Structures are given as structure tokens and as C-alpha cells.
Coordinates of C-alpha atoms and ligand atoms in Angstrom, one line a residue:
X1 CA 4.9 -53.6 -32.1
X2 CA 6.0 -53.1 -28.6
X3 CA 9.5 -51.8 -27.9
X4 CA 11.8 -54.4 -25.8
X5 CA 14.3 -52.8 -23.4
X6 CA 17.5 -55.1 -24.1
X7 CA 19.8 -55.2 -20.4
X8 CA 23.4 -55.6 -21.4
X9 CA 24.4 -59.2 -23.4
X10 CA 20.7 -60.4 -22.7
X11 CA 18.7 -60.1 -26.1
X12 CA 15.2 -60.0 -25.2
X13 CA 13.9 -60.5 -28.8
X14 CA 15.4 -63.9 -28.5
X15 CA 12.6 -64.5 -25.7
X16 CA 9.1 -64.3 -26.6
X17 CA 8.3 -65.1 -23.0
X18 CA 10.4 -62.5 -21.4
X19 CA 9.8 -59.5 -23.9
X20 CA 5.9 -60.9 -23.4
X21 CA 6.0 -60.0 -19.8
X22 CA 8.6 -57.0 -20.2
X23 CA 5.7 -55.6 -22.7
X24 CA 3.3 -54.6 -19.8
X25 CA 5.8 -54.6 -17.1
X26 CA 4.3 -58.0 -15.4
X27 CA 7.0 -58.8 -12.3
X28 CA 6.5 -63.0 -12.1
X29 CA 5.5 -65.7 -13.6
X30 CA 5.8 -69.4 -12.6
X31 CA 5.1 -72.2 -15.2
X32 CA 3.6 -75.4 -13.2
X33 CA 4.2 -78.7 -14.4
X34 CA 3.5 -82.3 -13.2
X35 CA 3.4 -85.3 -15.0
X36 CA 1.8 -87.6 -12.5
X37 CA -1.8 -85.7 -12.3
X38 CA -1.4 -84.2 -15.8
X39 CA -1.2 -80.5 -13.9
X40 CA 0.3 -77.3 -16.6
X41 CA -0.5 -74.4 -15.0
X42 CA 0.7 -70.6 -15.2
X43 CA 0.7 -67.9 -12.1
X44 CA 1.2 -64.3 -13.5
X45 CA 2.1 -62.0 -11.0
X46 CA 1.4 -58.5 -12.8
X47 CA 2.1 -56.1 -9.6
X48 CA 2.0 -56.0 -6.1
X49 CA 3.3 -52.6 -5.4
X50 CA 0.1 -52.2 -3.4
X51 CA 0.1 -55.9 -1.6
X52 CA 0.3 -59.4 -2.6
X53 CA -1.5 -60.3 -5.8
X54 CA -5.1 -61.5 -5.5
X55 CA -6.9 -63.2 -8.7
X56 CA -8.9 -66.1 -9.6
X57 CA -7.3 -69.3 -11.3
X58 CA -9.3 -70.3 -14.3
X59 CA -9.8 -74.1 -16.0
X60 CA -9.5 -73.7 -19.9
X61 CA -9.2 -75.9 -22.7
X62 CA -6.7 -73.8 -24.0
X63 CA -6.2 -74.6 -28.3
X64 CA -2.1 -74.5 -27.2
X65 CA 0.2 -72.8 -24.4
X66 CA 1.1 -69.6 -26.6
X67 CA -2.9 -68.6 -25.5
X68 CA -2.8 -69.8 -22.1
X69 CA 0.1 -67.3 -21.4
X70 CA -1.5 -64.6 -23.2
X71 CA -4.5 -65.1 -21.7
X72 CA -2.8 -65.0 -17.8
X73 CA -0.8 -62.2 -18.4
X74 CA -3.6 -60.1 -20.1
X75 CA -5.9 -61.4 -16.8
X76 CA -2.9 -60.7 -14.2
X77 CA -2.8 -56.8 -15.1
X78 CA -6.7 -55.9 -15.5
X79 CA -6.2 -57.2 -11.7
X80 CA -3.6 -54.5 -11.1
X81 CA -6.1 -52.1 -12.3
X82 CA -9.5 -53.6 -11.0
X83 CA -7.7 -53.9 -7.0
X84 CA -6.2 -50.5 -7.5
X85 CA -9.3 -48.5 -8.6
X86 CA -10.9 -50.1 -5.8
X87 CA -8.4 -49.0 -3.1
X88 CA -7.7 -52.3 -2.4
X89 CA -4.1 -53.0 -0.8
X90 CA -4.1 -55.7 -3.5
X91 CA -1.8 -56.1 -6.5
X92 CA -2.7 -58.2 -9.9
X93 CA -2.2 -61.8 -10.3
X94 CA -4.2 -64.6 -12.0
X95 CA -3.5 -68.4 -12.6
X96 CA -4.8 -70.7 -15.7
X97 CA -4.9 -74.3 -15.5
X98 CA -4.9 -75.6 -19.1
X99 CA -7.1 -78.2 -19.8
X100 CA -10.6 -79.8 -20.0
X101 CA -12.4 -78.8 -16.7
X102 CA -15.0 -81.3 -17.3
X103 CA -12.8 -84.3 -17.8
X104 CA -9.4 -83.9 -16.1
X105 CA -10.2 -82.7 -13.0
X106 CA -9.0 -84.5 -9.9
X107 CA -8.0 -84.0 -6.0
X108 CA -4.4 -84.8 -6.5
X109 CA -4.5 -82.0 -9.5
X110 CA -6.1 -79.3 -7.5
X111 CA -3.8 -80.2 -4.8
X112 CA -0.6 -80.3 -6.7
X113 CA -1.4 -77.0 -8.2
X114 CA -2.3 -75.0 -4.2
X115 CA 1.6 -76.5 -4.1
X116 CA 2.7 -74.6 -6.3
X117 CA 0.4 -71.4 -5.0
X118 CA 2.1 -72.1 -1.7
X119 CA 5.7 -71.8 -2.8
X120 CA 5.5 -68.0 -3.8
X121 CA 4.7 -67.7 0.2
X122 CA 1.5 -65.1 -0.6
X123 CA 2.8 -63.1 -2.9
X124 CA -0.2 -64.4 -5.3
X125 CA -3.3 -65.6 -3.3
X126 CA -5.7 -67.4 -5.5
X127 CA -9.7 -67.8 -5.5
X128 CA -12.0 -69.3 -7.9
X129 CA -12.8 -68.3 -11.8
X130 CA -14.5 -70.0 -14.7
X131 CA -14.5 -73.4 -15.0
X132 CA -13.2 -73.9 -11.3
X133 CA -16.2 -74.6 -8.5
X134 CA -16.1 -74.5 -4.7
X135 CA -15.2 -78.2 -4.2
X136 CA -11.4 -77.7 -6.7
X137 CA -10.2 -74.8 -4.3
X138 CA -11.0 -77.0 -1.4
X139 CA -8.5 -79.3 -2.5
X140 CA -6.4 -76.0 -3.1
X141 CA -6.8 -75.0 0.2
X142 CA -5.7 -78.5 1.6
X143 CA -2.3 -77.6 0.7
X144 CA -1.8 -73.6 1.3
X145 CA -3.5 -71.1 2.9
X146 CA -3.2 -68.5 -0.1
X147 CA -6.4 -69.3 -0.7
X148 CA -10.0 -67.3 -0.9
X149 CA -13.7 -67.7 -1.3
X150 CA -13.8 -71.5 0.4
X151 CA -16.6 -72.8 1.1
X152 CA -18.0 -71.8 4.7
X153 CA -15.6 -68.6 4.4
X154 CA -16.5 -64.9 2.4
X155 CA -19.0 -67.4 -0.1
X156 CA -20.6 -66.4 -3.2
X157 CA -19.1 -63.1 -4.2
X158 CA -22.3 -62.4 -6.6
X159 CA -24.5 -60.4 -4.4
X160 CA -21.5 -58.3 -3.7
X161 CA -20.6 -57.6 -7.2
X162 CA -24.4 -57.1 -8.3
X163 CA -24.9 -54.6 -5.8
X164 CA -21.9 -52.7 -6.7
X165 CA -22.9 -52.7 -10.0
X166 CA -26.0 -51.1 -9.2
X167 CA -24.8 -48.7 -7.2
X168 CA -22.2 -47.8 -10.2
X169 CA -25.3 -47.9 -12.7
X170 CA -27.5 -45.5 -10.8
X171 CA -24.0 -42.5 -10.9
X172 CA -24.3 -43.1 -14.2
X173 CA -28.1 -42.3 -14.0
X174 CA -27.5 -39.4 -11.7
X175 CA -25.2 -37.6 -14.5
X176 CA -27.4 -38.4 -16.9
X177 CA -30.6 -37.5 -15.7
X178 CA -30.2 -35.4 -12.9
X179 CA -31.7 -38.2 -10.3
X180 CA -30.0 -41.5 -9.9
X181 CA -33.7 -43.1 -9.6
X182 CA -34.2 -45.9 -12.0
X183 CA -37.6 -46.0 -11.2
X184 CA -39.5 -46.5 -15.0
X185 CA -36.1 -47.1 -16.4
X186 CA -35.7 -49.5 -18.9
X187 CA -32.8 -52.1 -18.2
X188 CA -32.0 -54.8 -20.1
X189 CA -29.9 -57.4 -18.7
X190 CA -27.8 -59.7 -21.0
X191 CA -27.0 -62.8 -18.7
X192 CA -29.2 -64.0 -15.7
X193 CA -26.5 -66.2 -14.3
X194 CA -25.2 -65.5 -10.5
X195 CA -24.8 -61.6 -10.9
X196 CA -27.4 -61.2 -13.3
X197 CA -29.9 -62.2 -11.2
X198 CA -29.1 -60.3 -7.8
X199 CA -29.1 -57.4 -10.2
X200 CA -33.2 -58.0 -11.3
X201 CA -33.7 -57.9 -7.5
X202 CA -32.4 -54.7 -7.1
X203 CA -34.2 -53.2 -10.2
X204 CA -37.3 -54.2 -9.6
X205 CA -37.3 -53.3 -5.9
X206 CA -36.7 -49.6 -7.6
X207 CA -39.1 -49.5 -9.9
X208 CA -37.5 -50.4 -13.0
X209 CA -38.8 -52.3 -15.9
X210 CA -36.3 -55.3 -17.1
X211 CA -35.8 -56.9 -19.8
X212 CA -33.6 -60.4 -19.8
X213 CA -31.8 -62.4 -22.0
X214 CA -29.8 -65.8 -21.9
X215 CA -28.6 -68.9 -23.9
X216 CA -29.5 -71.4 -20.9
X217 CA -33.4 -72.0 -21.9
X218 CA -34.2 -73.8 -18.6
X219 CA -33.0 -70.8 -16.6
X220 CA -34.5 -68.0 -18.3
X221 CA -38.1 -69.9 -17.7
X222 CA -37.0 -70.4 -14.6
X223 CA -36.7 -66.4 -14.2
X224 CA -39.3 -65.1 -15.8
X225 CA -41.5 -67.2 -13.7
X226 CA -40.0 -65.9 -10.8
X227 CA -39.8 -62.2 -11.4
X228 CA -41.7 -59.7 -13.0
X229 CA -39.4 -59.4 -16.2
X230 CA -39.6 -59.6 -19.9
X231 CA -37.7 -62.3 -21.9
X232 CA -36.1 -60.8 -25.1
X233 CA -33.9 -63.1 -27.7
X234 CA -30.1 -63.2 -27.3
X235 CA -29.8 -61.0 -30.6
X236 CA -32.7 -59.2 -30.5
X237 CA -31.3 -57.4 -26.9
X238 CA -29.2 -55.3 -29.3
X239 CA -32.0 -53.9 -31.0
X240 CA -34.5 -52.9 -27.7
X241 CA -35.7 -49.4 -26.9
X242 CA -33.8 -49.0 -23.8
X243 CA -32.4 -46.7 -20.9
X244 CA -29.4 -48.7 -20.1
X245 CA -27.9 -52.5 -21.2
X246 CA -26.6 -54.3 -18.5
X247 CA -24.3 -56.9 -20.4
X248 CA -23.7 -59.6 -17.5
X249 CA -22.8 -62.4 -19.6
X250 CA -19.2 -63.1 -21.5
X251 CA -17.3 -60.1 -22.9
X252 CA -16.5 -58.5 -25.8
X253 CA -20.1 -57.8 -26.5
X254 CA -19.4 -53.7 -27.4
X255 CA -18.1 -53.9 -30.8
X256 CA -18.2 -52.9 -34.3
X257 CA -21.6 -54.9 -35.1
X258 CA -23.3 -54.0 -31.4
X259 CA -22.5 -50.5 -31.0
X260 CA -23.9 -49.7 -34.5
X261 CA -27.7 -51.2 -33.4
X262 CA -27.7 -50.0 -28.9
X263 CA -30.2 -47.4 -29.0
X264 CA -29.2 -46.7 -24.9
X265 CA -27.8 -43.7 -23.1
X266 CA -26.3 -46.4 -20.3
X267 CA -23.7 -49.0 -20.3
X268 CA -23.3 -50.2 -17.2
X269 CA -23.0 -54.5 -16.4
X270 CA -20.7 -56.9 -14.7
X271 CA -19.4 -58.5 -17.4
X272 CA -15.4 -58.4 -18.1
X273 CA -13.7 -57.5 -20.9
X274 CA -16.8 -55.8 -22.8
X275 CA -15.3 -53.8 -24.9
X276 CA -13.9 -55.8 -28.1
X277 CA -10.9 -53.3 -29.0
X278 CA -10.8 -51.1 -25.9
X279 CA -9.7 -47.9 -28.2
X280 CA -11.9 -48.4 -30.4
X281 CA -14.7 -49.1 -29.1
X282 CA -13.9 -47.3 -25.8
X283 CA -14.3 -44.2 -28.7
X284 CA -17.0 -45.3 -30.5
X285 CA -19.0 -45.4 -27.2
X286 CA -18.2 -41.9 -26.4
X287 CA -18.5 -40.2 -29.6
X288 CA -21.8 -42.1 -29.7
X289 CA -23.1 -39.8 -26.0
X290 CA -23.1 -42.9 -24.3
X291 CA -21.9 -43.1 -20.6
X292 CA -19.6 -46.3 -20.6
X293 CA -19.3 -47.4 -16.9
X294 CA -16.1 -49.2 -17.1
X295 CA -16.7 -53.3 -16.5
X296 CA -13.5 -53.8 -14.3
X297 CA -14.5 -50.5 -11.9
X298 CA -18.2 -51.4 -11.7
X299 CA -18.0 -55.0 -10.9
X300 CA -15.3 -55.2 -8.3
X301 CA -17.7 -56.1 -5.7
X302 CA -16.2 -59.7 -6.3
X303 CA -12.8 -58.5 -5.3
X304 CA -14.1 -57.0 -2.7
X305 CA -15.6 -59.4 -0.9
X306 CA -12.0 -61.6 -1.5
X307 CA -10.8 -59.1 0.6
X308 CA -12.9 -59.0 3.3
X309 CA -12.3 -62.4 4.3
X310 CA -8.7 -62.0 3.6
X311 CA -8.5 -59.4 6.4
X312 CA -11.3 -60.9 8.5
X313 CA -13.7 -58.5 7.7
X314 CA -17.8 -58.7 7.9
X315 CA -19.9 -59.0 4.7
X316 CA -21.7 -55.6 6.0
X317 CA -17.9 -54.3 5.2
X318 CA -18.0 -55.8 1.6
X319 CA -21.3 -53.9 0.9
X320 CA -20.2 -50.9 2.5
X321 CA -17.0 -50.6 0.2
X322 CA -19.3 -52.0 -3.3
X323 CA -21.5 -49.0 -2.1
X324 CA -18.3 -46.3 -2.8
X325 CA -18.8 -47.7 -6.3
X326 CA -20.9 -45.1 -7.0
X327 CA -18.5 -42.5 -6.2
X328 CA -15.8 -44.1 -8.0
X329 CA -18.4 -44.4 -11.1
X330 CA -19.6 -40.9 -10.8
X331 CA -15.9 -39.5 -10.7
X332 CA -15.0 -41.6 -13.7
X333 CA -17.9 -40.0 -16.0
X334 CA -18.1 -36.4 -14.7
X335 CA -13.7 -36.4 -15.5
X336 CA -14.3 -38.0 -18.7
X337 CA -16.9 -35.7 -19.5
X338 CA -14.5 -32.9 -18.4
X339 CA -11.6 -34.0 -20.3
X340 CA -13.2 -35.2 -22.9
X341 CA -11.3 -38.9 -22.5
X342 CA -13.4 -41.8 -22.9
X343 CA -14.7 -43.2 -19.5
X344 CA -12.4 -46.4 -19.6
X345 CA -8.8 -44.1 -20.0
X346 CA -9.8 -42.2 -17.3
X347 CA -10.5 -45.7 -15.2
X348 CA -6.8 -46.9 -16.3
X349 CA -5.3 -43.7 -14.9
X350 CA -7.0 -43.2 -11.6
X351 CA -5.5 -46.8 -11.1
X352 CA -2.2 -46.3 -12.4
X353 CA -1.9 -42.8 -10.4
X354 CA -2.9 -44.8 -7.0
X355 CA -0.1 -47.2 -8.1
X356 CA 2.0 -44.2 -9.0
X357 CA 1.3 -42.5 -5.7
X358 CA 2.4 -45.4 -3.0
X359 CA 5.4 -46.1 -5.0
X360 CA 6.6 -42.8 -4.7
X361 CA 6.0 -42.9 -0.8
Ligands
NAD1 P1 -22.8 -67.0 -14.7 O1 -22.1 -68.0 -15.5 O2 -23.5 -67.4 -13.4 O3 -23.9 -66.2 -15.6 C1 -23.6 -65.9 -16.9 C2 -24.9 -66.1 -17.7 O4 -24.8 -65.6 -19.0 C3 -25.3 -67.6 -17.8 O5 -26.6 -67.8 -17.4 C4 -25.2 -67.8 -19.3 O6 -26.1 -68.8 -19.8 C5 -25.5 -66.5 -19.9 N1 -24.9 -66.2 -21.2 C6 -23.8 -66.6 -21.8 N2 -23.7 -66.1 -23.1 C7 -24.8 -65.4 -23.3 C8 -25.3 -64.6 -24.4 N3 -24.6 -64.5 -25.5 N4 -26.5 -64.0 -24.3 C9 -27.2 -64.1 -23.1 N5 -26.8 -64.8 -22.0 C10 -25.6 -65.4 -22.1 O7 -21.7 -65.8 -14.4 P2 -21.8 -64.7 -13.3 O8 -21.0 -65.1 -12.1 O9 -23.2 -64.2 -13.2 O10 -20.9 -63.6 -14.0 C11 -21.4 -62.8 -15.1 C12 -20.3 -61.9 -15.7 O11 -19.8 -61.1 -14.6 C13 -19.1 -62.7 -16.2 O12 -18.5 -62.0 -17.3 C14 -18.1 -62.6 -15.0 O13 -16.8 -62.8 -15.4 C15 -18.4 -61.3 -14.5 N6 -18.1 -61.1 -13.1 C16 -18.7 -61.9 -12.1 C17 -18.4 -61.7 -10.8 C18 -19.0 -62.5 -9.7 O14 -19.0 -62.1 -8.5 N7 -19.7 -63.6 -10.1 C19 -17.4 -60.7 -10.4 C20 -16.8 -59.9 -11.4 C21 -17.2 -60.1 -12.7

């Protein structure tokens, strides 16, 4: 149970919403409502003690609005900490859009919604997340310029965040092995989607051998026709001989059942939110002599290249600063080595320190 500060004649414990966001210290949140289109929307605002919040808004069929909310503000802060460790002059926001993405989108929704984006004047500036495509923040963009990734603008962010993943995987290789080469390697890479598939590119090009898997049928033939990988099934992954998994599919896929059959020495994909119970698991991993790369430093290429076109920068920038990934890796592993902490505490306080520090200036 979290502890709720009360302030004088105010009884937090009274509001679940309020002790909710007092829990993790989030600053803002606006609750979007319109009748007329059907929009109900949330914008958490976690932090922006290092510059305006920057996070996707993400279409869910949400089972009620208690999840919605917790989903947002969980969303909002591991932007705080993904911006920060990335030393971006960002702070942590998201947005959710409750509903059916297949069935109640419209212009006048999307539109409605940048509205309400527009009204917090920048201090959140939005971009697209699942169930949201290039065409919805168009209309989003119609009405506010808080706006990233349009069409025509910065574009698919994938490439960005595969190569910084890449980058982050061969530190972890380096401490490991003495060479960051992942040349004869073994990689297996759980989800060829957008990310997954920039990331074969760059492990073949080095030599490695990869292994894919994936639920979409027609894409994984579609893959293994067009690169020199092997297929593996979707459970089966789990069970490989292998250097280093690459989960770049959902999250949560580090847990109790997983990290009793991975046989690697390497942890290192783009997915968010893979580990299940962060302590736990975050543990487990460790005490297991695995080097955890921690999902929300090693895939912030995305971010990234958000930022660049929110400054006006060039993509060659983008790859630049997803390159310093693999110093931001390597100092994650050799301090958790040193201290002993698993790799994903250490990542949550080099970002809260950075926050820490330009507060205190
Ligand atoms: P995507 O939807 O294009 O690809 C994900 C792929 O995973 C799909 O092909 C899907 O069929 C497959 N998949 C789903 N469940 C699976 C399972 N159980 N086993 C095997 N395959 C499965 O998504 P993406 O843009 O490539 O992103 C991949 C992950 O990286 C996501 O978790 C995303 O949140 C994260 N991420 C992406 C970016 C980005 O720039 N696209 C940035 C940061 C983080």
C-alpha cells in the first residue's frame, strides 16, 4: 500500500484519482470527454522538470475507465524515465483514447481530441502508439501543432529504434565477451514487425545467425523468404540454444514461466514493459548471470527521432544520438555489475539523478 500525503482538510483517501497520481508523483492529468463523436480520452502529464512531456496516444478497448487511468499514468512516467535516460530535454506524458480502434474511429474524433492536446499549450506534445496510424494524427495535427511523427515529417521511427537497439545489444556483447562482434552469434528475435525487422538487417550484415518468431503467418513467410533467417515457433523461442533473445514483440514476456527455460547470456530487444514484475524478475535475471539491457534505455531510438523533428533536427542526428546507446547500455551493466543492483534499478536511477540534477540547478 502506498502512503498518501493528506494537505490540510483535503483527505486524499477519499480520492482514488488524486492519491492515484500523488502515488508516483504524476503533476497533470486531463480527462477528455465529448458526446457528439463519442471521444473519452486521458492525458497524463507525469513530469516535465526537463521540458514539455512528449508520449504517444494509444487506441484501446479498455474493459472499464479504472484501467484506462492506470494504464496512462503507468505509461506517462516510464516516459519520464525513458526521455531522461536518454538526455532528452523531454519530460513524461502519454494519452489513451478508450475505445474500439477498429470501429469508432473518425475525423471529427481525432480532431476533437488534438483540441484538447492543444489546450495544455505544449506542455504534453503527442505522437502515435498502438492502435493509432499516420492518417488519426493527421487529423490531430489539423487542430494543434503539439503534434509528432506526421506523415511527410521525422516518419517511421523504427529504423531509429532498431539501430539503437543494436548498438545497446553489441555493449552488452562487449562486457560479456570481451568484443562487441556479434559475428556467429546466435540471436533470436521474438517479433518481426517494424523494429524487428530493421534489427535482422543489422545482424546479418554482422555475421550473426537469427533465429525469428511471430504470430502473423503471412509475415513470417514473407521474411524468411527474404532473409537468410530461421523460423522457430512462438513457444519453442524460449527453449533455443542461444547467445542473446531479442524480445521485439508485446511485453511482459520475462517472467516466472520464461526465465525458468532462456538458456541465453543476452537480453537485449525493443519491446516495452518486458519484465512481468520488474523486482522480481528484474532479480531473477540477474541472479540467473544474465545481462538484462533494460527495454525503455535500449529502445529509445523512437523518442529520439520525436525529438529530432521537434527541434528541427536531421535523421543523421537521430542516429547519431541512438548510437550513444551503447554507452548508455555499457554504463548500465558494468554499474550493475559493480554494485551488484540489477541492470533495470541502475536504469531508474541514472534517470531520476538527471531529473534530480536540473532541478537542483
Ligand atoms: P509491430 O506491431 O510492427 O511488430 C510486432 C510484431 O510482433 C508483429 O509482427 C506481431 O505479429 C508480433 N507478435 C506479437 N505477439 C507475438 C508473440 N507472442 N510471438 C511472436 N511474435 C509476436 O511493432 P513494432 O513497431 O515493431 O514494435 C515492437 C515492440 O517494440 C513493441 O513492444 C513496441 O512497443 C516497441 N517499441 C517500438 C518502437 C518503434 O519505433 N516502433 C519504439 C519503442 C518501442
Amino acid at each position: 500500500m502506498f502512503e498518501v500525503k493528506n494537505i490540510e482538510g483535503v483527505n486524499l483517501k477519499e480520492n482514488p484519482v488524486i492519491a492515484k497520481m500523488s502515488k508516483y508523483n504524476h503533476e497533470q492529468l486531463l480527462f477528455c470527454n465529448d458526446n457528439d463523436t463519442g471521444l473519452k480520452a486521458i492525458i497524463a502529464i507525469h513530469n516535465t522538470k526537463l521540458g514539455p512531456a512528449l508520449g504517444g496516444t494509444r487506441m484501446w478497448n479498455y474493459n472499464n475507465e479504472t484501467e484506462a487511468l492506470d494504464d496512462v499514468l503507468r505509461l506517462s512516467r516510464g516516459m519520464t524515465y525513458k526521455n531522461s535516460i536518454s538526455g532528452l530535454n523531454l519530460g513524461g506524458g502519454k494519452a489513451v483514447i478508450i475505445g474500439d480502434s477498429h470501429t469508432m474511429k473518425s475525423e471529427a474524433l481525432f480532431r476533437r481530441f488534438g483540441r484538447f492536446v492543444h489546450s495544455l499549450a505544449g506542455n504534453y506534445i503527442t505522437a502515435e502508439d498502438v492502435g493509432i496510424e499516420p492518417l488519426d494524427m493527421t487529423y490531430v495535427g489539423v487542430e494543434t501543432n503539439y503534434v509528432v511523427g506526421l506523415p511527410g515529417k521525422s516518419g517511421d521511427p523504427s529504423p531509429v529504434t532498431a539501430y539503437g537497439t543494436y548498438m545497446g545489444m553489441k555493449a552488452c556483447a562487449k562486457i560479456l565477451y570481451g568484443s562487441d562482434s556479434l559475428s556467429e552469434k546466435v540471436v533470436a528475435i521474438q517479433g518481426v514487425g517494424h523494429v524487428g525487422e530493421y534489427l535482422i538487417k543489422y545482424l546479418l550484415k554482422e555475421g550473426a545467425k537469427v533465429y525469428v518468431s511471430d504470430i502473423h503467418t503471412p509475415l513470417l513467410n514473407r521474411i524468411s523468404k527474404d532473409y537468410n533467417v530461421n523460423v522457430v515457433g512462438i513457444d519453442e523461442i524460449y527453449d533455443l540454444d542461444m547467445d542473446i533473445y531479442a524480445p521485439c514483440a508485446l511485453g511482459a514476456t520475462l517472467n516466472d514461466n520464461t526465465l525458468n527455460r532462456l538458456k541465453c547470456s543476452i537480453i537485449a530487444g525493443a519491446a516495452n514493459n518486458q519484465l512481468e514484475k520488474e523486482d522480481v524478475h528484474g532479480m531473477k535475471i540477474m541472479d540467473k548471470g544474465i545481462i538484462y539491457a533494460p527495454d525503455f534505455a535500449l529502445n529509445a531510438g523512437g523518442v529520439i527521432n520525436c525529438y529530432s523533428e521537434l527541434k528541427g533536427f536531421s535523421n543523421e542526428w537521430a542516429m547519431t544520438k541512438a548510437e550513444e546507446i551503447y554507452t548508455t547500455i555499457y554504463d548500465i551493466v558494468k554499474r550493475s555489475k559493480k554494485e551488484s543492483i540489477p541492470t533495470y534499478q541502475i536504469a531508474n536511477k541514472i534517470a531520476e539523478e538527471r531529473i534530480l540534477d536540473i532541478q537542483n540547478t
